[in-house]
mmCIF file of C-alpha atoms and ligand atoms in Angstrom:
data_model
loop_
_atom_site.group_PDB
_atom_site.id
_atom_site.type_symbol
_atom_site.label_atom_id
_atom_site.label_comp_id
_atom_site.label_asym_id
_atom_site.label_seq_id
_atom_site.Cartn_x
_atom_site.Cartn_y
_atom_site.Cartn_z
ATOM 1 C CA MET A 1 0.000 0.000 0.000
ATOM 2 C CA GLU A 2 1.188 3.533 -0.830
ATOM 3 C CA LYS A 3 2.332 5.576 2.135
ATOM 4 C CA LEU A 4 0.081 8.595 2.617
ATOM 5 C CA ALA A 5 1.230 12.126 3.421
ATOM 6 C CA ASP A 6 2.497 12.772 6.946
ATOM 7 C CA THR A 7 0.063 15.690 7.260
ATOM 8 C CA LEU A 8 -2.854 13.242 7.204
ATOM 9 C CA GLY A 9 -1.447 11.633 10.337
ATOM 10 C CA ARG A 10 -2.126 14.888 12.177
ATOM 11 C CA ILE A 11 -5.879 14.910 11.535
ATOM 12 C CA ALA A 12 -8.978 12.720 11.948
ATOM 13 C CA PRO A 13 -11.785 12.376 9.391
ATOM 14 C CA SER A 14 -14.647 14.837 10.030
ATOM 15 C CA ALA A 15 -16.994 13.220 12.568
ATOM 16 C CA THR A 16 -20.044 15.202 11.422
ATOM 17 C CA VAL A 17 -19.514 14.201 7.812
ATOM 18 C CA GLY A 18 -18.557 10.608 8.791
ATOM 19 C CA ILE A 19 -21.611 9.871 10.940
ATOM 20 C CA SER A 20 -23.982 11.454 8.415
ATOM 21 C CA GLN A 21 -22.453 9.296 5.705
ATOM 22 C CA LYS A 22 -22.828 6.190 7.872
ATOM 23 C CA ALA A 23 -26.502 7.055 8.469
ATOM 24 C CA ARG A 24 -27.073 7.501 4.707
ATOM 25 C CA GLU A 25 -25.459 4.103 4.034
ATOM 26 C CA MET A 26 -27.661 2.419 6.669
ATOM 27 C CA VAL A 27 -30.758 3.927 5.008
ATOM 28 C CA LEU A 28 -29.549 2.615 1.624
ATOM 29 C CA GLN A 29 -29.297 -0.842 3.210
ATOM 30 C CA GLY A 30 -32.952 -0.555 4.171
ATOM 31 C CA ARG A 31 -32.415 0.359 7.838
ATOM 32 C CA ASP A 32 -34.828 2.755 9.529
ATOM 33 C CA VAL A 33 -32.565 5.632 10.610
ATOM 34 C CA ILE A 34 -33.416 9.198 11.630
ATOM 35 C CA ALA A 35 -30.323 11.290 10.923
ATOM 36 C CA LEU A 36 -29.981 14.267 13.256
ATOM 37 C CA SER A 37 -26.238 14.302 12.744
ATOM 38 C CA ALA A 38 -25.727 16.815 9.934
ATOM 39 C CA GLY A 39 -25.989 20.548 10.341
ATOM 40 C CA GLU A 40 -28.232 21.014 7.360
ATOM 41 C CA PRO A 41 -31.647 22.720 7.104
ATOM 42 C CA ASP A 42 -34.334 20.313 5.906
ATOM 43 C CA PHE A 43 -36.110 23.005 3.807
ATOM 44 C CA ASP A 44 -35.836 22.952 0.051
ATOM 45 C CA THR A 45 -33.764 25.738 -1.549
ATOM 46 C CA PRO A 46 -36.340 28.481 -2.367
ATOM 47 C CA GLU A 47 -37.753 28.429 -5.887
ATOM 48 C CA HIS A 48 -36.548 31.900 -6.945
ATOM 49 C CA ILE A 49 -32.975 30.858 -6.136
ATOM 50 C CA LYS A 50 -33.264 27.629 -8.123
ATOM 51 C CA GLN A 51 -34.673 29.605 -11.052
ATOM 52 C CA ALA A 52 -31.681 31.945 -10.977
ATOM 53 C CA ALA A 53 -29.397 28.924 -11.284
ATOM 54 C CA ILE A 54 -31.442 27.521 -14.188
ATOM 55 C CA ARG A 55 -31.257 30.895 -15.941
ATOM 56 C CA ALA A 56 -27.488 30.960 -15.419
ATOM 57 C CA ILE A 57 -27.166 27.557 -17.116
ATOM 58 C CA GLU A 58 -29.393 28.639 -19.988
ATOM 59 C CA MET A 59 -27.378 31.823 -20.470
ATOM 60 C CA GLY A 60 -24.147 29.861 -20.637
ATOM 61 C CA LYS A 61 -22.731 31.072 -17.326
ATOM 62 C CA THR A 62 -21.007 27.735 -17.099
ATOM 63 C CA LYS A 63 -17.359 28.704 -17.486
ATOM 64 C CA TYR A 64 -14.499 29.600 -15.158
ATOM 65 C CA THR A 65 -15.030 32.801 -13.216
ATOM 66 C CA ASN A 66 -12.737 35.213 -11.395
ATOM 67 C CA VAL A 67 -10.904 33.307 -8.667
ATOM 68 C CA ALA A 68 -12.511 35.157 -5.742
ATOM 69 C CA GLY A 69 -15.980 35.317 -7.292
ATOM 70 C CA ILE A 70 -17.979 37.112 -9.990
ATOM 71 C CA SER A 71 -18.266 40.869 -9.451
ATOM 72 C CA GLU A 72 -22.095 40.632 -9.207
ATOM 73 C CA LEU A 73 -21.759 38.305 -6.214
ATOM 74 C CA LYS A 74 -19.055 40.384 -4.562
ATOM 75 C CA ASP A 75 -21.336 43.428 -4.951
ATOM 76 C CA ALA A 76 -24.179 41.442 -3.355
ATOM 77 C CA VAL A 77 -21.902 40.366 -0.504
ATOM 78 C CA ALA A 78 -20.756 43.952 0.161
ATOM 79 C CA ALA A 79 -24.411 45.071 0.147
ATOM 80 C CA LYS A 80 -25.316 42.278 2.576
ATOM 81 C CA PHE A 81 -22.534 43.233 4.991
ATOM 82 C CA LEU A 82 -23.746 46.834 4.959
ATOM 83 C CA ARG A 83 -27.454 45.976 5.230
ATOM 84 C CA ASP A 84 -27.248 43.333 7.959
ATOM 85 C CA ASN A 85 -24.023 44.075 9.806
ATOM 86 C CA ASN A 86 -23.360 47.764 9.238
ATOM 87 C CA LEU A 87 -19.950 46.846 7.789
ATOM 88 C CA ASN A 88 -19.039 49.313 5.082
ATOM 89 C CA VAL A 89 -16.724 47.303 2.819
ATOM 90 C CA ARG A 90 -15.860 47.576 -0.846
ATOM 91 C CA ALA A 91 -16.803 44.711 -3.166
ATOM 92 C CA GLU A 92 -13.069 44.240 -3.887
ATOM 93 C CA ALA A 93 -12.613 43.519 -0.184
ATOM 94 C CA CYS A 94 -15.033 40.580 -0.435
ATOM 95 C CA PHE A 95 -14.080 37.016 -1.291
ATOM 96 C CA VAL A 96 -16.148 33.995 -2.347
ATOM 97 C CA GLY A 97 -15.227 30.333 -1.852
ATOM 98 C CA SER A 98 -16.790 26.882 -2.138
ATOM 99 C CA GLY A 99 -18.601 27.006 1.206
ATOM 100 C CA GLY A 100 -17.714 28.571 4.527
ATOM 101 C CA LYS A 101 -15.499 25.561 5.133
ATOM 102 C CA GLN A 102 -13.201 26.411 2.212
ATOM 103 C CA ILE A 103 -13.022 30.044 3.317
ATOM 104 C CA ILE A 104 -11.782 28.952 6.765
ATOM 105 C CA PHE A 105 -9.382 26.463 5.198
ATOM 106 C CA ASN A 106 -7.983 29.102 2.827
ATOM 107 C CA ALA A 107 -7.660 31.711 5.559
ATOM 108 C CA LEU A 108 -5.755 29.376 7.878
ATOM 109 C CA MET A 109 -3.566 27.863 5.143
ATOM 110 C CA ALA A 110 -2.741 31.320 3.787
ATOM 111 C CA THR A 111 -1.638 32.740 7.137
ATOM 112 C CA LEU A 112 -0.283 30.071 9.489
ATOM 113 C CA ASN A 113 3.299 28.986 9.987
ATOM 114 C CA ARG A 114 4.792 26.310 12.231
ATOM 115 C CA GLY A 115 4.823 27.599 15.800
ATOM 116 C CA ASP A 116 1.789 29.816 15.316
ATOM 117 C CA GLU A 117 -1.137 29.272 17.671
ATOM 118 C CA VAL A 118 -4.864 29.526 17.093
ATOM 119 C CA VAL A 119 -7.191 30.008 20.059
ATOM 120 C CA ILE A 120 -10.331 27.895 19.760
ATOM 121 C CA PRO A 121 -13.101 27.797 22.386
ATOM 122 C CA ILE A 122 -14.278 24.336 23.513
ATOM 123 C CA PRO A 123 -16.754 22.993 22.416
ATOM 124 C CA TYR A 124 -15.742 23.771 18.846
ATOM 125 C CA TRP A 125 -16.899 22.814 15.377
ATOM 126 C CA VAL A 126 -15.041 19.608 14.513
ATOM 127 C CA SER A 127 -13.007 21.001 11.630
ATOM 128 C CA TYR A 128 -11.352 24.046 13.229
ATOM 129 C CA PRO A 129 -8.533 22.256 15.106
ATOM 130 C CA ASP A 130 -7.768 19.849 12.296
ATOM 131 C CA MET A 131 -7.539 22.649 9.742
ATOM 132 C CA VAL A 132 -5.078 24.419 12.052
ATOM 133 C CA ARG A 133 -3.048 21.206 12.324
ATOM 134 C CA LEU A 134 -3.114 20.723 8.547
ATOM 135 C CA ALA A 135 -1.622 24.193 8.233
ATOM 136 C CA GLY A 136 1.194 23.054 10.543
ATOM 137 C CA ALA A 137 0.179 25.317 13.443
ATOM 138 C CA THR A 138 -1.092 24.516 16.947
ATOM 139 C CA PRO A 139 -4.659 24.784 18.233
ATOM 140 C CA VAL A 140 -4.839 26.164 21.781
ATOM 141 C CA PHE A 141 -8.104 25.508 23.572
ATOM 142 C CA ALA A 142 -10.087 27.602 26.021
ATOM 143 C CA HIS A 143 -13.031 26.028 27.855
ATOM 144 C CA ALA A 144 -16.427 27.621 27.425
ATOM 145 C CA ASP A 145 -18.342 25.458 29.864
ATOM 146 C CA ALA A 146 -22.025 24.854 30.461
ATOM 147 C CA GLN A 147 -22.001 27.109 33.567
ATOM 148 C CA SER A 148 -21.260 30.109 31.330
ATOM 149 C CA GLY A 149 -23.829 28.975 28.745
ATOM 150 C CA PHE A 150 -20.975 27.513 26.647
ATOM 151 C CA LYS A 151 -19.618 31.032 26.109
ATOM 152 C CA LEU A 152 -15.997 31.996 26.563
ATOM 153 C CA THR A 153 -15.360 34.545 29.290
ATOM 154 C CA PRO A 154 -12.863 37.399 28.704
ATOM 155 C CA GLU A 155 -10.678 36.031 31.537
ATOM 156 C CA LYS A 156 -10.412 32.608 29.936
ATOM 157 C CA LEU A 157 -9.626 34.141 26.562
ATOM 158 C CA GLU A 158 -6.846 36.278 28.008
ATOM 159 C CA ARG A 159 -5.306 33.321 29.829
ATOM 160 C CA VAL A 160 -4.583 31.432 26.589
ATOM 161 C CA ILE A 161 -3.352 34.276 24.374
ATOM 162 C CA SER A 162 0.410 34.188 23.843
ATOM 163 C CA LYS A 163 2.977 35.936 21.625
ATOM 164 C CA GLN A 164 2.425 33.111 19.142
ATOM 165 C CA THR A 165 -1.351 33.602 18.853
ATOM 166 C CA LYS A 166 -2.200 34.397 15.262
ATOM 167 C CA TRP A 167 -5.967 33.833 15.264
ATOM 168 C CA PHE A 168 -8.884 33.635 17.636
ATOM 169 C CA ILE A 169 -11.820 31.718 16.142
ATOM 170 C CA LEU A 170 -15.205 32.951 17.271
ATOM 171 C CA ASN A 171 -18.380 31.171 16.166
ATOM 172 C CA SER A 172 -21.668 32.731 17.245
ATOM 173 C CA PRO A 173 -24.293 31.281 17.143
ATOM 174 C CA SER A 174 -22.171 28.253 17.853
ATOM 175 C CA ASN A 175 -21.944 24.856 16.292
ATOM 176 C CA PRO A 176 -22.359 22.584 18.343
ATOM 177 C CA THR A 177 -23.983 24.392 21.292
ATOM 178 C CA GLY A 178 -26.116 27.166 19.779
ATOM 179 C CA ALA A 179 -24.540 29.606 22.272
ATOM 180 C CA THR A 180 -24.973 33.152 20.970
ATOM 181 C CA TYR A 181 -22.856 36.081 22.152
ATOM 182 C CA SER A 182 -24.642 39.370 22.752
ATOM 183 C CA ALA A 183 -23.120 42.643 21.516
ATOM 184 C CA LYS A 184 -22.076 43.349 25.117
ATOM 185 C CA GLU A 185 -20.326 39.986 25.467
ATOM 186 C CA LEU A 186 -18.503 40.567 22.170
ATOM 187 C CA GLU A 187 -17.451 43.996 23.399
ATOM 188 C CA GLN A 188 -15.942 42.391 26.501
ATOM 189 C CA LEU A 189 -13.984 39.861 24.441
ATOM 190 C CA GLY A 190 -13.006 42.731 22.133
ATOM 191 C CA ALA A 191 -11.575 44.678 25.075
ATOM 192 C CA VAL A 192 -9.155 41.782 25.676
ATOM 193 C CA LEU A 193 -8.277 41.450 21.992
ATOM 194 C CA GLU A 194 -7.514 45.190 21.798
ATOM 195 C CA ARG A 195 -4.502 44.529 24.006
ATOM 196 C CA TYR A 196 -2.997 41.928 21.637
ATOM 197 C CA PRO A 197 -2.453 43.491 18.207
ATOM 198 C CA GLN A 198 -0.847 40.314 16.823
ATOM 199 C CA VAL A 199 -4.152 38.403 17.121
ATOM 200 C CA HIS A 200 -6.509 38.221 14.154
ATOM 201 C CA ILE A 201 -10.151 37.299 14.635
ATOM 202 C CA LEU A 202 -11.948 34.790 12.473
ATOM 203 C CA SER A 203 -15.627 35.437 13.054
ATOM 204 C CA ASP A 204 -17.632 32.503 11.711
ATOM 205 C CA ASP A 205 -21.135 33.981 11.348
ATOM 206 C CA ILE A 206 -22.637 31.156 9.297
ATOM 207 C CA TYR A 207 -25.637 30.818 11.703
ATOM 208 C CA GLU A 208 -26.388 34.573 11.724
ATOM 209 C CA GLN A 209 -29.986 34.182 10.563
ATOM 210 C CA LEU A 210 -30.809 31.644 13.273
ATOM 211 C CA VAL A 211 -31.142 33.631 16.488
ATOM 212 C CA TYR A 212 -34.276 33.197 18.605
ATOM 213 C CA GLY A 213 -36.462 35.014 21.077
ATOM 214 C CA GLY A 214 -35.450 38.534 21.983
ATOM 215 C CA ASN A 215 -31.792 37.871 21.177
ATOM 216 C CA LYS A 216 -30.115 39.872 18.432
ATOM 217 C CA PHE A 217 -27.249 38.780 16.248
ATOM 218 C CA ALA A 218 -24.057 40.828 16.496
ATOM 219 C CA THR A 219 -20.643 40.390 14.903
ATOM 220 C CA ILE A 220 -17.371 41.525 16.426
ATOM 221 C CA ALA A 221 -16.187 43.801 13.560
ATOM 222 C CA GLN A 222 -19.431 45.733 13.929
ATOM 223 C CA VAL A 223 -19.374 45.900 17.733
ATOM 224 C CA CYS A 224 -15.636 46.694 17.946
ATOM 225 C CA PRO A 225 -14.781 48.792 14.865
ATOM 226 C CA THR A 226 -11.173 49.157 16.018
ATOM 227 C CA LEU A 227 -10.750 45.396 15.529
ATOM 228 C CA ALA A 228 -12.260 45.404 12.027
ATOM 229 C CA SER A 229 -8.893 45.780 10.281
ATOM 230 C CA ARG A 230 -7.758 42.437 11.754
ATOM 231 C CA THR A 231 -11.046 40.572 11.548
ATOM 232 C CA LEU A 232 -12.124 38.150 8.874
ATOM 233 C CA THR A 233 -15.925 38.081 8.898
ATOM 234 C CA LEU A 234 -17.200 34.886 7.342
ATOM 235 C CA ASN A 235 -20.686 33.911 6.236
ATOM 236 C CA GLY A 236 -22.430 31.868 3.553
ATOM 237 C CA VAL A 237 -25.762 30.875 2.060
ATOM 238 C CA SER A 238 -25.662 27.211 3.193
ATOM 239 C CA LYS A 239 -27.474 27.470 6.504
ATOM 240 C CA SER A 240 -29.380 30.732 5.920
ATOM 241 C CA HIS A 241 -30.877 29.886 2.520
ATOM 242 C CA SER A 242 -30.819 26.085 2.785
ATOM 243 C CA MET A 243 -28.113 25.809 0.132
ATOM 244 C CA THR A 244 -25.620 23.408 1.737
ATOM 245 C CA GLY A 245 -25.005 21.468 -1.471
ATOM 246 C CA TRP A 246 -24.400 24.559 -3.605
ATOM 247 C CA ARG A 247 -21.171 25.283 -1.702
ATOM 248 C CA ILE A 248 -21.006 29.068 -1.481
ATOM 249 C CA GLY A 249 -19.331 30.878 1.399
ATOM 250 C CA TYR A 250 -18.051 34.440 1.487
ATOM 251 C CA CYS A 251 -16.086 36.808 3.672
ATOM 252 C CA THR A 252 -14.527 40.199 4.052
ATOM 253 C CA GLY A 253 -11.233 40.859 5.780
ATOM 254 C CA PRO A 254 -7.717 42.275 5.609
ATOM 255 C CA GLU A 255 -6.677 42.772 1.996
ATOM 256 C CA ASN A 256 -3.352 40.938 2.221
ATOM 257 C CA ILE A 257 -5.070 37.888 3.721
ATOM 258 C CA LEU A 258 -7.691 37.874 0.954
ATOM 259 C CA LEU A 259 -4.876 38.096 -1.634
ATOM 260 C CA GLY A 260 -3.180 35.090 -0.038
ATOM 261 C CA MET A 261 -6.454 33.180 -0.035
ATOM 262 C CA ALA A 262 -6.963 33.975 -3.724
ATOM 263 C CA LYS A 263 -3.453 32.755 -4.545
ATOM 264 C CA LEU A 264 -4.244 29.475 -2.791
ATOM 265 C CA GLN A 265 -7.664 29.155 -4.413
ATOM 266 C CA SER A 266 -6.145 29.795 -7.861
ATOM 267 C CA GLN A 267 -4.008 26.700 -7.305
ATOM 268 C CA SER A 268 -6.768 24.489 -5.897
ATOM 269 C CA THR A 269 -10.412 24.907 -6.976
ATOM 270 C CA THR A 270 -9.780 27.928 -9.327
ATOM 271 C CA ASN A 271 -13.210 29.399 -8.502
ATOM 272 C CA PRO A 272 -16.450 28.436 -6.757
ATOM 273 C CA CYS A 273 -19.074 26.837 -9.059
ATOM 274 C CA SER A 274 -20.284 29.496 -11.539
ATOM 275 C CA ILE A 275 -23.941 28.381 -11.394
ATOM 276 C CA SER A 276 -23.964 28.382 -7.592
ATOM 277 C CA GLN A 277 -22.530 31.890 -7.610
ATOM 278 C CA TRP A 278 -25.451 33.168 -9.713
ATOM 279 C CA ALA A 279 -27.863 31.397 -7.369
ATOM 280 C CA ALA A 280 -26.130 33.084 -4.415
ATOM 281 C CA VAL A 281 -26.536 36.511 -6.074
ATOM 282 C CA GLU A 282 -30.281 35.881 -6.075
ATOM 283 C CA ALA A 283 -30.161 34.502 -2.511
ATOM 284 C CA LEU A 284 -28.538 37.710 -1.231
ATOM 285 C CA ASN A 285 -30.342 40.259 -3.429
ATOM 286 C CA GLY A 286 -33.759 38.584 -3.734
ATOM 287 C CA ALA A 287 -36.677 38.213 -1.334
ATOM 288 C CA GLN A 288 -35.697 37.406 2.255
ATOM 289 C CA ASP A 289 -39.186 37.041 3.741
ATOM 290 C CA PHE A 290 -38.967 33.253 4.190
ATOM 291 C CA LEU A 291 -36.055 33.674 6.612
ATOM 292 C CA SER A 292 -38.289 34.791 9.472
ATOM 293 C CA GLU A 293 -40.769 31.971 8.745
ATOM 294 C CA TRP A 294 -37.977 29.402 8.888
ATOM 295 C CA ARG A 295 -36.654 31.020 12.064
ATOM 296 C CA ASN A 296 -40.049 30.580 13.726
ATOM 297 C CA VAL A 297 -40.165 26.929 12.694
ATOM 298 C CA PHE A 298 -36.696 26.318 14.110
ATOM 299 C CA GLN A 299 -37.539 28.054 17.371
ATOM 300 C CA ARG A 300 -40.624 25.883 17.807
ATOM 301 C CA ARG A 301 -38.591 22.745 17.113
ATOM 302 C CA ARG A 302 -35.886 23.871 19.527
ATOM 303 C CA ASP A 303 -38.438 24.243 22.309
ATOM 304 C CA MET A 304 -39.955 20.844 21.561
ATOM 305 C CA VAL A 305 -36.549 19.113 21.481
ATOM 306 C CA VAL A 306 -35.208 20.782 24.630
ATOM 307 C CA ALA A 307 -38.383 19.876 26.559
ATOM 308 C CA GLY A 308 -38.393 16.322 25.178
ATOM 309 C CA LEU A 309 -34.751 15.725 26.067
ATOM 310 C CA ASN A 310 -35.078 17.184 29.567
ATOM 311 C CA ASP A 311 -38.005 14.811 30.171
ATOM 312 C CA ILE A 312 -35.603 11.893 29.764
ATOM 313 C CA GLU A 313 -33.954 10.829 32.997
ATOM 314 C CA GLY A 314 -30.192 11.289 32.764
ATOM 315 C CA ILE A 315 -30.214 13.948 30.027
ATOM 316 C CA ASP A 316 -29.606 17.588 30.881
ATOM 317 C CA CYS A 317 -30.141 20.093 28.068
ATOM 318 C CA LEU A 318 -29.656 23.881 28.062
ATOM 319 C CA THR A 319 -31.897 26.049 25.852
ATOM 320 C CA PRO A 320 -29.636 27.581 23.203
ATOM 321 C CA ASP A 321 -30.311 31.040 21.750
ATOM 322 C CA GLY A 322 -29.283 30.243 18.193
ATOM 323 C CA ALA A 323 -28.256 27.820 15.389
ATOM 324 C CA PHE A 324 -30.169 24.522 15.102
ATOM 325 C CA TYR A 325 -28.272 22.354 17.559
ATOM 326 C CA VAL A 326 -28.671 21.267 21.139
ATOM 327 C CA PHE A 327 -25.734 19.900 23.106
ATOM 328 C CA PRO A 328 -27.046 18.044 26.169
ATOM 329 C CA SER A 329 -25.033 16.275 28.841
ATOM 330 C CA ILE A 330 -25.420 12.494 29.190
ATOM 331 C CA GLU A 331 -22.718 12.107 31.812
ATOM 332 C CA ILE A 332 -25.078 10.433 34.302
ATOM 333 C CA LEU A 333 -25.897 7.675 31.807
ATOM 334 C CA LEU A 334 -22.310 6.582 31.223
ATOM 335 C CA GLY A 335 -21.300 3.272 32.780
ATOM 336 C CA ARG A 336 -24.642 1.628 31.991
ATOM 337 C CA THR A 337 -25.395 -1.213 29.553
ATOM 338 C CA SER A 338 -27.772 -1.025 26.598
ATOM 339 C CA VAL A 339 -30.503 -3.545 25.736
ATOM 340 C CA GLY A 340 -28.200 -4.799 22.974
ATOM 341 C CA GLY A 341 -25.573 -5.619 25.614
ATOM 342 C CA GLN A 342 -23.211 -2.696 24.909
ATOM 343 C CA LEU A 343 -21.402 -1.325 27.940
ATOM 344 C CA ILE A 344 -21.505 2.421 27.388
ATOM 345 C CA THR A 345 -18.583 4.215 28.986
ATOM 346 C CA THR A 346 -18.143 7.129 26.554
ATOM 347 C CA ASP A 347 -20.329 9.525 24.589
ATOM 348 C CA GLU A 348 -19.040 7.926 21.383
ATOM 349 C CA GLU A 349 -20.187 4.476 22.554
ATOM 350 C CA PHE A 350 -23.524 6.058 23.456
ATOM 351 C CA VAL A 351 -24.163 7.504 19.975
ATOM 352 C CA LEU A 352 -22.940 4.336 18.218
ATOM 353 C CA ALA A 353 -25.198 2.072 20.313
ATOM 354 C CA LEU A 354 -28.149 4.437 19.855
ATOM 355 C CA LEU A 355 -27.620 4.376 16.081
ATOM 356 C CA GLU A 356 -27.259 0.583 15.916
ATOM 357 C CA GLU A 357 -30.052 -0.306 18.319
ATOM 358 C CA ASN A 358 -32.646 2.454 17.972
ATOM 359 C CA GLY A 359 -31.764 4.074 14.636
ATOM 360 C CA VAL A 360 -31.059 7.689 15.610
ATOM 361 C CA ALA A 361 -27.864 9.339 14.324
ATOM 362 C CA LEU A 362 -26.296 11.993 16.594
ATOM 363 C CA VAL A 363 -22.700 13.202 16.935
ATOM 364 C CA HIS A 364 -20.694 12.512 20.117
ATOM 365 C CA GLY A 365 -19.579 15.525 22.119
ATOM 366 C CA SER A 366 -15.923 14.477 22.193
ATOM 367 C CA ALA A 367 -15.745 15.165 18.436
ATOM 368 C CA PHE A 368 -16.381 18.799 19.444
ATOM 369 C CA GLY A 369 -13.856 18.667 22.282
ATOM 370 C CA LEU A 370 -16.310 18.076 25.131
ATOM 371 C CA ALA A 371 -16.919 14.487 26.236
ATOM 372 C CA GLY A 372 -20.080 13.377 28.025
ATOM 373 C CA HIS A 373 -22.413 15.168 25.588
ATOM 374 C CA PHE A 374 -23.989 14.706 22.204
ATOM 375 C CA ARG A 375 -24.997 17.126 19.455
ATOM 376 C CA LEU A 376 -28.466 16.837 17.994
ATOM 377 C CA SER A 377 -29.426 18.883 14.935
ATOM 378 C CA TYR A 378 -33.112 19.799 15.033
ATOM 379 C CA ALA A 379 -33.084 20.828 11.367
ATOM 380 C CA ALA A 380 -35.518 17.985 10.654
ATOM 381 C CA SER A 381 -39.296 17.641 10.357
ATOM 382 C CA ASP A 382 -41.500 17.714 13.476
ATOM 383 C CA ALA A 383 -42.500 14.107 12.829
ATOM 384 C CA GLN A 384 -38.871 12.974 12.620
ATOM 385 C CA LEU A 385 -37.963 14.894 15.748
ATOM 386 C CA LYS A 386 -40.884 13.441 17.721
ATOM 387 C CA GLU A 387 -40.005 9.919 16.643
ATOM 388 C CA ALA A 388 -36.320 10.503 17.422
ATOM 389 C CA LEU A 389 -37.191 11.776 20.921
ATOM 390 C CA THR A 390 -39.298 8.658 21.525
ATOM 391 C CA ARG A 391 -36.433 6.420 20.409
ATOM 392 C CA ILE A 392 -33.818 8.283 22.471
ATOM 393 C CA ALA A 393 -36.119 8.023 25.530
ATOM 394 C CA GLN A 394 -36.617 4.297 24.960
ATOM 395 C CA PHE A 395 -32.879 3.778 24.583
ATOM 396 C CA CYS A 396 -32.005 5.762 27.716
ATOM 397 C CA ASP A 397 -34.812 4.325 29.862
ATOM 398 C CA ALA A 398 -33.650 0.811 29.002
ATOM 399 C CA LEU A 399 -30.029 1.430 30.025
ATOM 400 C CA ALA A 400 -29.232 -0.773 32.991
HETATM 401 N N1 LIG B 501 -21.188 22.217 9.424
HETATM 402 C C1 LIG B 501 -22.104 21.118 9.346
HETATM 403 C C2 LIG B 501 -22.065 20.274 10.588
HETATM 404 O O1 LIG B 501 -21.371 20.567 11.513
HETATM 405 C C3 LIG B 501 -21.912 20.342 8.071
HETATM 406 C C4 LIG B 501 -20.934 19.223 8.067
HETATM 407 C C5 LIG B 501 -19.540 19.671 8.174
HETATM 408 O O2 LIG B 501 -18.992 20.161 7.196
HETATM 409 O O3 LIG B 501 -19.014 19.528 9.276
HETATM 410 O O4 LIG B 501 -22.757 19.290 10.644
#
């Protein structure tokens, strides 16, 4: 067998992608599985966006584009940043990639050297640390525990910043916890970051549209304008417009970083899919009225799932303010044995046994850096969620 690259030895396969793939394969084999493992809205992409893509095909917009995106999309991105985030940026200071994930990858690869550190709050989205490792740098973790609503405190942030810190990754609303920082909380983190001019901020705002109740979305470049020149503000249409498969993410940030990202992109994917870019122009410039309808649906599902999980003995679930995830603790249930005879000592064993025995796919908390939990995505139909809650309750109640 060929020897693979040493860099691959530094990373694990993505757990969110892996478990979702496993669930899809089980369904193909005829198994009855409810997959609540992927962070993916269950709504169809809105019709006007699909039509824009069809028009683009018919008009022959099927060729290579500018590396960092067509000018129409960069204009739409700049307009979006001004409209929603009060960020006044030029279209040339905007960059488009194949999904938010590629934007993060490009940004880290374009900026990190060996010895550099990247501060990542725990729990984190699975791919942040491994992307840092791929770039040859070192992830440094700061615990955002349940007591603080899974939000990082300014004190904890300051404790882990060193001379080597190149980036601080901030993701609000958060994957996997749904924790959402208020403008005031961002200001407090910003006050710490002000003192460390070597630190850049990667603000992953992909769940911006999914904030519930009286809470309001805020982004750090808006709240702390003095940090804007060292902040990369990242967003995309995947979660907001139910366009995960179209692969369009975008950002604005320091010009030299965007130039580095473009250099990298020119040697990898060349440009994001031309048809998807035209669809994204429509997504950003077209009607946005469905967003609030979807938000209401998600909020209702969140309330149903949180209540359903807290009704199960041994599960403890906070009510998150945003995104479409819950991240409950199952610590009390560890050490018990399932009906199928599995001794469950870890959260990973818990989710694997639940998938095998009761057909519900979740992601174990340790994949996000916090053991003793699982992540459930409630971006699924009410019927699926109700059935999943019944199955999770049956599984947990039968643990001996
Ligand atoms: N971001 C989503 C998730 O966490 C999609 C899968 C992925 O790329 O990780 O489930």
